[in-house]
């Protein structure tokens, strides 16, 4: 059903950020969107909206179909029970972070951020005028784990909230129920609000996912169809309030704070949640093939690489190569652009993040260049 012959020329023809940041000879594996076509049902719904010239201001959240479609999808696929009255729309998830930190957490309180994490979290907390307290995750047998002692120390010292990325960007880590329960107990003990960004959850490779909001009736969950169904530019995300009191506070916020959705994004979101499941299954199969290519290629580097459990981002620990700036080194010596690990918090120093949602041939070429360079066959490892 997905046109897997999709090639880079078609991605380039989109004229978006992806594939326009560098010269043509650079393989850009930075921007987190997929070199895949948009799902047929999403495209058809948006084309119909274009035919109807549906370019006016969007209807109020509660009059649109989005909360109902999202509520059904959350119950059936995500494991979170939330009625449409608990679901409100956002133009983008980072707005959800700034506004929930501002209005739903203790005035002025710092925000705990388990790292490494999506770099825009720090921007969003900054826009809210708050301090981010980075608590690096521990690396356990199955990859990254929450440092619950570190989180508790930060809460005891006055932090009023925890901003979670579950599954993780850049780690692809799906957190397990046990530690999430412990986090919920800490949140209750210190009267802290947990805000859980679960945008990557639909793209998981194995069954079994615990949405944080299923364990904490004061949680705020951020979710969106835009990432998993590949229309991030259409601007529509969702905020889910486990606590009806939070929904009431939100309802009083002015449009300037919480408005700005695109009607095309709303249309696309309903189509994705209602009719996009077969496409999603195929996309995950495609991504899984690429995930294996990455794992195979990186085995040669002996970097203790852990496969993501969700999403299409690979997180590479290049510290053993002693490079001052691994992403700059790879760009210079291999022509492959990756995201600098340090963008993901101090715990990311020495790492790079790589988007593998690209045609397998392109990915193989990038991985060949990276491994050859780091193994010292080309380029000059050690230089930055
Ligand atoms: C964890 C996470 N949250 C949010 C976003 C972006 O969401 P939005 O564009 O809706 O702010 C991304 C994009 O990569 C992400 O990885």
JSON list of C-alpha atoms in Angstrom, two decimals, residues 142 167 171-176 203-206 291 306-311:
[
{"chain": "A", "resi": 142, "resn": "UNK", "atom": "CA", "xyz": [18.12, -2.61, 28.31]},
{"chain": "A", "resi": 167, "resn": "UNK", "atom": "CA", "xyz": [9.22, 6.88, 23.85]},
{"chain": "A", "resi": 171, "resn": "UNK", "atom": "CA", "xyz": [17.01, 7.15, 22.40]},
{"chain": "A", "resi": 172, "resn": "UNK", "atom": "CA", "xyz": [13.92, 5.34, 21.08]},
{"chain": "A", "resi": 173, "resn": "UNK", "atom": "CA", "xyz": [13.51, 4.00, 24.62]},
{"chain": "A", "resi": 174, "resn": "UNK", "atom": "CA", "xyz": [10.03, 2.82, 25.64]},
{"chain": "A", "resi": 175, "resn": "UNK", "atom": "CA", "xyz": [9.92, 3.19, 29.42]},
{"chain": "A", "resi": 176, "resn": "UNK", "atom": "CA", "xyz": [8.54, 0.27, 31.40]},
{"chain": "A", "resi": 203, "resn": "UNK", "atom": "CA", "xyz": [5.86, 4.03, 15.71]},
{"chain": "A", "resi": 204, "resn": "UNK", "atom": "CA", "xyz": [6.79, 1.24, 18.10]},
{"chain": "A", "resi": 205, "resn": "UNK", "atom": "CA", "xyz": [8.23, -2.07, 17.04]},
{"chain": "A", "resi": 206, "resn": "UNK", "atom": "CA", "xyz": [6.99, -4.31, 19.81]},
{"chain": "A", "resi": 291, "resn": "UNK", "atom": "CA", "xyz": [16.45, -0.38, 11.89]},
{"chain": "A", "resi": 306, "resn": "UNK", "atom": "CA", "xyz": [21.06, -0.18, 21.50]},
{"chain": "A", "resi": 307, "resn": "UNK", "atom": "CA", "xyz": [18.27, -0.38, 18.90]},
{"chain": "A", "resi": 308, "resn": "UNK", "atom": "CA", "xyz": [15.36, 2.01, 19.35]},
{"chain": "A", "resi": 309, "resn": "UNK", "atom": "CA", "xyz": [12.14, 0.35, 20.53]},
{"chain": "A", "resi": 310, "resn": "UNK", "atom": "CA", "xyz": [10.13, 3.05, 18.78]},
{"chain": "A", "resi": 311, "resn": "UNK", "atom": "CA", "xyz": [10.68, 5.75, 16.20]}
]
